Structures are given as structure tokens and as C-alpha cells.
Tab-separated table of C-alpha atoms in Angstrom:
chain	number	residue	atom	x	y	z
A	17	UNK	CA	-18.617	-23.687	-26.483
A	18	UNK	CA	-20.766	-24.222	-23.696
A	19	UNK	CA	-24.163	-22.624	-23.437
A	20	UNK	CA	-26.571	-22.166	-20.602
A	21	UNK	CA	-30.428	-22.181	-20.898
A	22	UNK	CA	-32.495	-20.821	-17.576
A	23	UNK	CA	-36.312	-21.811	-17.405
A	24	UNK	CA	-38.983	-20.781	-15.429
A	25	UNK	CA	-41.732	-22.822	-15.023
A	26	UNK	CA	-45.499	-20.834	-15.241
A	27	UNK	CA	-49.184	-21.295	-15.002
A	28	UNK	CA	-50.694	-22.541	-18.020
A	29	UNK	CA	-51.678	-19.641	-20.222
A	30	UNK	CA	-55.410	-20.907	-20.046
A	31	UNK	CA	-55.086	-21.273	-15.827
A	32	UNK	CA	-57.623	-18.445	-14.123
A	33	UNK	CA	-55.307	-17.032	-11.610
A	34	UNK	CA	-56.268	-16.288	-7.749
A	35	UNK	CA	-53.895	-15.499	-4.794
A	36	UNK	CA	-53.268	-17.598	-1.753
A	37	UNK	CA	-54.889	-16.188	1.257
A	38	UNK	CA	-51.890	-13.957	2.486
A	39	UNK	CA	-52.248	-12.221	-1.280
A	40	UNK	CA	-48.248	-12.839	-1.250
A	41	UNK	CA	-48.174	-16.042	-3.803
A	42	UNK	CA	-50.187	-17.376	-6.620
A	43	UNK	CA	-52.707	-20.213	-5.729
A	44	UNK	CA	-51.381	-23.064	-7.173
A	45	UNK	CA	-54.149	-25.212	-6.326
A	46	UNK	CA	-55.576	-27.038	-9.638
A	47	UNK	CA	-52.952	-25.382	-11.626
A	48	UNK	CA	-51.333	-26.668	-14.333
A	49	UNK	CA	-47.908	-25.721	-14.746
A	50	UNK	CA	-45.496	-25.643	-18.054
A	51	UNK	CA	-42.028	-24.165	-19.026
A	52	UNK	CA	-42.489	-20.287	-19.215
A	53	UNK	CA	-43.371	-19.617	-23.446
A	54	UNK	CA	-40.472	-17.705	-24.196
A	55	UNK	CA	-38.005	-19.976	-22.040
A	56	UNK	CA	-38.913	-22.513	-24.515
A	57	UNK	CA	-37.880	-20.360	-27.587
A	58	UNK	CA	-34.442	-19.925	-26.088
A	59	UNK	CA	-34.115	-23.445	-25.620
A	60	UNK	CA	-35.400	-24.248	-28.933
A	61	UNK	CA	-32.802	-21.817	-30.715
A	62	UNK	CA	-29.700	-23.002	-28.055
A	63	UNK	CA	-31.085	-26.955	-29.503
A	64	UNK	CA	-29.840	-25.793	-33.001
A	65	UNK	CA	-26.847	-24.241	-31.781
A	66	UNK	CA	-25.692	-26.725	-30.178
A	67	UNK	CA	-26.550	-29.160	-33.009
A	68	UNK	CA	-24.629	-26.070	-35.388
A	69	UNK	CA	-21.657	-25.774	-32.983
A	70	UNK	CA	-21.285	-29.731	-30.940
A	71	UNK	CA	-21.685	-27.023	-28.110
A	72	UNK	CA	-22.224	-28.054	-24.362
A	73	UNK	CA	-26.182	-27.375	-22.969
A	74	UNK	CA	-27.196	-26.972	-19.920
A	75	UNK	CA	-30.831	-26.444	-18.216
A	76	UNK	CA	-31.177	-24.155	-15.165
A	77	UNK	CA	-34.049	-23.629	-13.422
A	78	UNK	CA	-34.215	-22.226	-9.687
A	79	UNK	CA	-37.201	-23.756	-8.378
A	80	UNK	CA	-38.500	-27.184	-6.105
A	81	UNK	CA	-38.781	-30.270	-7.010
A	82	UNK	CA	-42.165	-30.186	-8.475
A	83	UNK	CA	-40.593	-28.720	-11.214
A	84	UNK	CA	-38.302	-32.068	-12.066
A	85	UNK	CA	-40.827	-33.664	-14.522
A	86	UNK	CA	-40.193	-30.087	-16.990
A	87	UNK	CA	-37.038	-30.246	-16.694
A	88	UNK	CA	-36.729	-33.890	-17.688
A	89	UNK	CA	-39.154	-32.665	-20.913
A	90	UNK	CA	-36.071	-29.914	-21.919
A	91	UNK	CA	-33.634	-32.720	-21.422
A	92	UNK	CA	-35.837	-34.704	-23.824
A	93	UNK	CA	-35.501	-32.696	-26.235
A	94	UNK	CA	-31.369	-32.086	-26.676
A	95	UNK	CA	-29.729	-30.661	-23.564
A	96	UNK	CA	-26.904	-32.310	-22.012
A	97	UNK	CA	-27.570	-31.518	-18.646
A	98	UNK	CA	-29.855	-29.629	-16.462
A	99	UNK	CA	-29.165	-28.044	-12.528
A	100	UNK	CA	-32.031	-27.589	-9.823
A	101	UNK	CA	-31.357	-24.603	-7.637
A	102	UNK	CA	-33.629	-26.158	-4.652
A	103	UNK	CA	-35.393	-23.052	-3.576
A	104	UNK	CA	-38.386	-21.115	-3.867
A	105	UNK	CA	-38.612	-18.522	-6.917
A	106	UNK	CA	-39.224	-15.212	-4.875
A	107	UNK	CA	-38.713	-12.282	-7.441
A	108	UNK	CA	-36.128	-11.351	-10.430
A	109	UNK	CA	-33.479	-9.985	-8.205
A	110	UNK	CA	-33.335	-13.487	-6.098
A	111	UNK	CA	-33.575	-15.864	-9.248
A	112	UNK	CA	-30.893	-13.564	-11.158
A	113	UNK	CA	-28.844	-13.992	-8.096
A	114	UNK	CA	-28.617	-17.193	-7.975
A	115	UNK	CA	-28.022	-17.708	-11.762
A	116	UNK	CA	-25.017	-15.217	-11.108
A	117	UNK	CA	-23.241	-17.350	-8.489
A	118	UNK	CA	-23.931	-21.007	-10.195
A	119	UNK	CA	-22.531	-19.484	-13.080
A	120	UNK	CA	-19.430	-17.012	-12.591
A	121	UNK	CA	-16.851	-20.115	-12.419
A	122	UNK	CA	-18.581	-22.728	-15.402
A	123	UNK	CA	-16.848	-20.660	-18.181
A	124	UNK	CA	-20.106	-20.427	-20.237
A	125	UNK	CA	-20.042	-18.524	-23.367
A	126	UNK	CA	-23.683	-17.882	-23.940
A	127	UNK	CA	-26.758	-17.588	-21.660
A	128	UNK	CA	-30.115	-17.707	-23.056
A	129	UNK	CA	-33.878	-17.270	-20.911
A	130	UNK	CA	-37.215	-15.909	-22.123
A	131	UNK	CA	-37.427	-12.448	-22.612
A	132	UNK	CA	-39.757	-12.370	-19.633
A	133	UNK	CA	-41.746	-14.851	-17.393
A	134	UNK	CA	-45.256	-14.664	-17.925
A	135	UNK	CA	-46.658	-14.730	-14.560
A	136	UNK	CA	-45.016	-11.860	-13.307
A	137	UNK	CA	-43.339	-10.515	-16.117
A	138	UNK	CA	-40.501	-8.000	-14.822
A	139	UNK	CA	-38.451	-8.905	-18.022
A	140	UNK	CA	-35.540	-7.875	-15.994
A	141	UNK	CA	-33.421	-11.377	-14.827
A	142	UNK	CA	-31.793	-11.492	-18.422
A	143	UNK	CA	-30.527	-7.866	-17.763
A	144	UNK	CA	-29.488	-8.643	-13.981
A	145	UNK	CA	-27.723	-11.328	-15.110
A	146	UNK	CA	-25.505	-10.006	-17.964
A	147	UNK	CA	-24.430	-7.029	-15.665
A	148	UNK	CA	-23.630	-9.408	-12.727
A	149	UNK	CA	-21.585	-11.279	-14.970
A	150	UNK	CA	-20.330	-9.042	-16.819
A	151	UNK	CA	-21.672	-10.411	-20.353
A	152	UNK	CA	-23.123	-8.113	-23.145
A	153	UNK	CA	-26.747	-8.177	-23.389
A	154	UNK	CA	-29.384	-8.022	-25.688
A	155	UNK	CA	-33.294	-8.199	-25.903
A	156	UNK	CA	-35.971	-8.971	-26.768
A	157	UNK	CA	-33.953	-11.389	-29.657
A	158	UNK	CA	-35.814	-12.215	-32.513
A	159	UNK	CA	-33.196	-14.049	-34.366
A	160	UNK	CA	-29.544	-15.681	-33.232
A	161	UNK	CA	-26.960	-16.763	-34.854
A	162	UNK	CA	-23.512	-18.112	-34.072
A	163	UNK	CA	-20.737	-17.625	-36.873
A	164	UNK	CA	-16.726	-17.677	-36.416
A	165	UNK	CA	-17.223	-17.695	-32.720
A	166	UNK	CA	-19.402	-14.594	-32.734
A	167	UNK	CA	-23.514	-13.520	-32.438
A	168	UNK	CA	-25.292	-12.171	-35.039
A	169	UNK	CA	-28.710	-11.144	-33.625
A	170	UNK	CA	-32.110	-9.005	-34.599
A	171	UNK	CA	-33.142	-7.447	-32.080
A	172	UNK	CA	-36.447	-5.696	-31.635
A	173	UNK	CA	-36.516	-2.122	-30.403
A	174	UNK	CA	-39.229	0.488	-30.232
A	175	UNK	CA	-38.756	1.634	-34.031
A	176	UNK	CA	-38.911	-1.856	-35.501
A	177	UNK	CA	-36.016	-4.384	-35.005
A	178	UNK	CA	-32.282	-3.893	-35.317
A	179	UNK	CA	-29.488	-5.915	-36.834
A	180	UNK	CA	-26.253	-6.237	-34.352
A	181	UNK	CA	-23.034	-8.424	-34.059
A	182	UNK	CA	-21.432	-9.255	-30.734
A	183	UNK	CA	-18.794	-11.290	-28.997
A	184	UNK	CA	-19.168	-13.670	-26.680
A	185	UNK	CA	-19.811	-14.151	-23.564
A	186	UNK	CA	-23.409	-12.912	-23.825
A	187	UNK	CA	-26.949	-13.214	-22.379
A	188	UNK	CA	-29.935	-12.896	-24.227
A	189	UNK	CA	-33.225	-12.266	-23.665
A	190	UNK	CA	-35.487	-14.289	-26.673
A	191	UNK	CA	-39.112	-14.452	-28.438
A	192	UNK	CA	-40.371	-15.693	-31.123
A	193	UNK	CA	-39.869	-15.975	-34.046
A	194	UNK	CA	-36.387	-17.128	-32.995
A	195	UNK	CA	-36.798	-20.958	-33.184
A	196	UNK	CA	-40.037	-22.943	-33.582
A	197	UNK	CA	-40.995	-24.612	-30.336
A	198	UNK	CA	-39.703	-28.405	-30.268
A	199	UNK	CA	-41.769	-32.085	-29.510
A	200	UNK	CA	-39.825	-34.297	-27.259
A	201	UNK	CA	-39.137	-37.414	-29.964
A	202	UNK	CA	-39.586	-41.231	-28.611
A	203	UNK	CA	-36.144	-41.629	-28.113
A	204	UNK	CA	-35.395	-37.856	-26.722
A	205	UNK	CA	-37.746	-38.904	-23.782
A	206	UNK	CA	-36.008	-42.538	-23.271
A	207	UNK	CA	-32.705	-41.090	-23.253
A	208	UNK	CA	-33.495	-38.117	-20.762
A	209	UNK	CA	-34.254	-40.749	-18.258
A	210	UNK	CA	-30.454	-41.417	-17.753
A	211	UNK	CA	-29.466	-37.771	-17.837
A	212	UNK	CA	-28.135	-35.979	-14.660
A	213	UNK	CA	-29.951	-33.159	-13.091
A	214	UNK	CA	-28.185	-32.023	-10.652
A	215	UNK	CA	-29.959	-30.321	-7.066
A	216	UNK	CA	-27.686	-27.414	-5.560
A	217	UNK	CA	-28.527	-26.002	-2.713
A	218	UNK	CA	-29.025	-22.018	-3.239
A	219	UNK	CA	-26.612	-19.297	-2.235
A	220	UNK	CA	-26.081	-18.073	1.058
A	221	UNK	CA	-26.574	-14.249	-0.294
A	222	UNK	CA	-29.225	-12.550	1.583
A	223	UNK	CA	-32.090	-11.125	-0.028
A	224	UNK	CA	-33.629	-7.912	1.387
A	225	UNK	CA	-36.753	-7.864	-0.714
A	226	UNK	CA	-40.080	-9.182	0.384
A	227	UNK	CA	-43.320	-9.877	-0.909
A	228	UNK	CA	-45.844	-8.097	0.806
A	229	UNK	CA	-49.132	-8.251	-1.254
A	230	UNK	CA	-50.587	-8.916	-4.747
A	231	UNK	CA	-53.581	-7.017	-6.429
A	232	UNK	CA	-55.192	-8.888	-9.654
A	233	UNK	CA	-57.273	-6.528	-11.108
A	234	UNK	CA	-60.328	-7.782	-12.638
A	235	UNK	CA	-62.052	-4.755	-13.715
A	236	UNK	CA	-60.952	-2.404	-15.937
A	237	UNK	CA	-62.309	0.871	-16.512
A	238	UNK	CA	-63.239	1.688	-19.934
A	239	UNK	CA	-64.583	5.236	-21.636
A	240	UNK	CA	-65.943	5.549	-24.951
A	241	UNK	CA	-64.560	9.222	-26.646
A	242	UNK	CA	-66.685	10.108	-29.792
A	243	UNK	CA	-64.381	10.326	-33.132
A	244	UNK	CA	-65.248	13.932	-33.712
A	245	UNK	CA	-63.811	14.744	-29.881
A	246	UNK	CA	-60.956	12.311	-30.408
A	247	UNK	CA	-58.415	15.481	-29.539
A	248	UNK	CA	-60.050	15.407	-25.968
A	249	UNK	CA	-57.894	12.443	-25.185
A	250	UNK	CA	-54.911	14.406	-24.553
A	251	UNK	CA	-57.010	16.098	-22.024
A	252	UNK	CA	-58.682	13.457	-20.077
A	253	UNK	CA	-54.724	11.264	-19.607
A	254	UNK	CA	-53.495	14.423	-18.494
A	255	UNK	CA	-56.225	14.964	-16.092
A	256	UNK	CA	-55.831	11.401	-14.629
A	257	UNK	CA	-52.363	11.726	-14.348
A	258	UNK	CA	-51.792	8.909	-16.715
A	259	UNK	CA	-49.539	10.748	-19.099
């Protein structure tokens, strides 16, 4: 069995976030950066897989090499292997390309990612990927498990969560509380050290999409409705085209 887990790497969830000056890219000035939350759920729950199955793990991550030291970290604690795409993280469509042609000829049987990135949260590469592949697809996954060479997965889903089998090969999309996030053990981090990660140089595909601004919002507009005119709600989201 060989499994791939894809990583983004994020601003710290405490960073205050500004734009560069061309409003195209986040300021990464005085950031600190860490594998994207939910990235590290996947890889937690592909750790005990692979400890479940003697599966193959590999690390992903399309990004430069400031990115090296986190990969190291998920090498540290239990995958094989990892790959550097050496390019610049543009949007979903780009990074899901690229995860499409490094994989379509490795033969893996399961890919695993965050449900979503959390500095620009589209939520969409998982999805991009499984169709481009060809793999089944769920998400958000709240629970995985591998038996007799197939999935058994909750799932969550707008009426509570869902129970589902499925074959391989698959890609999901994972939160918590599908694994408990791991520490890198002593000997994890001496051993990653001597483990490859391998720098590809992207695809050739050309992407049409382009970045042409970014708005953070910083106010919000807020307005109090009185209990007793609570059915004037309807109203006002209808007036502001919001509904």
C-alpha cells in the first residue's frame, strides 16, 4: 500500500495578516509559518496507517525551499519520504495540478490533505485532485479506517456525519477528530536527518489564472434586531440581497 500525504504550509494561526504592496500575496514579513492544521491531521491518521498496514508514506508539498525545515518535522515524525515541487503556491487549481501529474504514474492507493488550507481556504484541491485522478473522494473525514484493503470513513455532512465504505484508490479531505496531532520523538528528528526529500521541478502545464488583488476586511458591519422583531430578519437579508 502506498499512501500519499500533501501539506501546505500557513501563517501561524496567531500571525496578524497584511498584504504585500501589489495586494496580490500575503506579507510574509515577521511571519511565522507552520504545516496547515488540518494537513497535520491527515498526516497524523496516514502515521497510524501506515504503522496498521507497513504501508509506504510519502510527504508532498508544492512550495520553495523555505518550506524544507516542515517538511523535515513530518519526516520526523514517521513518513518515509517527502517530494518538494520547487514552485510558488499560486491558487488550488495550480497546486492540485501539480499533485495530479507527480502522482498519476506512483501507483498510490490513498491520498490524504487537510480539508482546507487556512489562509485561503477554497477547500477545493482534495476535490480537484480525486477527479483528475480519477480516485473516489470524500470530505470533510472525521474518522478513517483501513480494513481488508478497503476505507471505512465518517464523514461529516450538513445533517450531522455519515458512515461510508469505499475502495481504494481514494483522496480524502480530513479534520479533526481523525487522529490526535503528533510530537516529533528524539529519535524521529535524528533519523529524518538522513531521509530523502526529493526537489522536482513543477509541470510544464500552463496556468491561465492570475491573482489580481486581495481585500482583508477588517470591519464588519453589525445590527442589533430586538427579540420581539426577530421575524424582521427575513426582511432586512432579503433587502440586502444576502439571501
Amino acid at each position: 500500500m502506498k499512501i500519499l500525504v500533501c501539506i501546505s504550509v500557513v501563517p501561524d494561526t496567531t500571525s496578524k495578516i497584511t498584504l504585500d504592496s501589489s495586494n496580490t500575496r500575503i506579507n510574509s514579513e515577521g511571519l511565522t509559518f507552520i504545516v496547515g492544521p488540518y494537513d497535520d491531521y491527515a498526516l497524523s491518521r496516514a502515521i497510524e496507517i501506515k504503522e496498521q498496514t507497513q504501508a509506504e508514506l510519502v510527504v508532498l508539498h508544492v512550495g520553495t525551499a523555505d518550506s524544507e525545515a516542515l517538511i523535515r518535522k513530518c519526516l520526523a515524525l514517521g513518513a518515509d519520504s517527502a517530494v518538494r515541487i520547487d514552485t510558488v503556491a499560486v491558487d488550488s487549481y495550480q497546486v492540485a495540478q501539480e499533485i495530479i501529474q507527480y502522482a498519476h504514474d506512483k501507483s498510490f492507493d490513498l491520498i490524504m490533505m487537510g480539508k482546507e488550507a487556512i489562509d485561503y481556504n477554497s477547500g477545493i484541491v482534495h476535490a480537484l485532485v480525486a477527479h483528475g485522478l480519477g480516485f473516489n473522494h470524500f470530505s470533510p473525514v472525521m474518522h478513517a479506517d483501513y480494513d481488508g484493503g478497503k476505507l471505512i470513513l465518517e464523514i461529516e455532512t450538513d445533517l450531522g456525519k455519515s458512515k461510508v465504505s469505499s475502495t481504494l484508490p481514494a483522496v480524502l479531505g480530513c479534520q479533526e477528530p481523525i487522529a490526535e496531532w503528533k510530537i516529533p520523538s528524539m529519535r524521529g528528528i535524528m533519523t529524518a536527518r538522513t531521509k530523502e526529500i526529493a526537489v522536482i521541478a513543477p509541470s510544464k502545464e500552463k496556468f491561465e489564472s492570475q491573482i489580481t488583488a486581495h481585500v482583508v476586511e477588517t470591519e464588519r458591519l453589525q445590527k442589533m434586531i430586538p427579540v420581539e422583531n426577530a421575524e424582521s430578519l427575513i426582511d432586512i437579508l432579503k433587502s440586502e440581497n444576502l439571501i
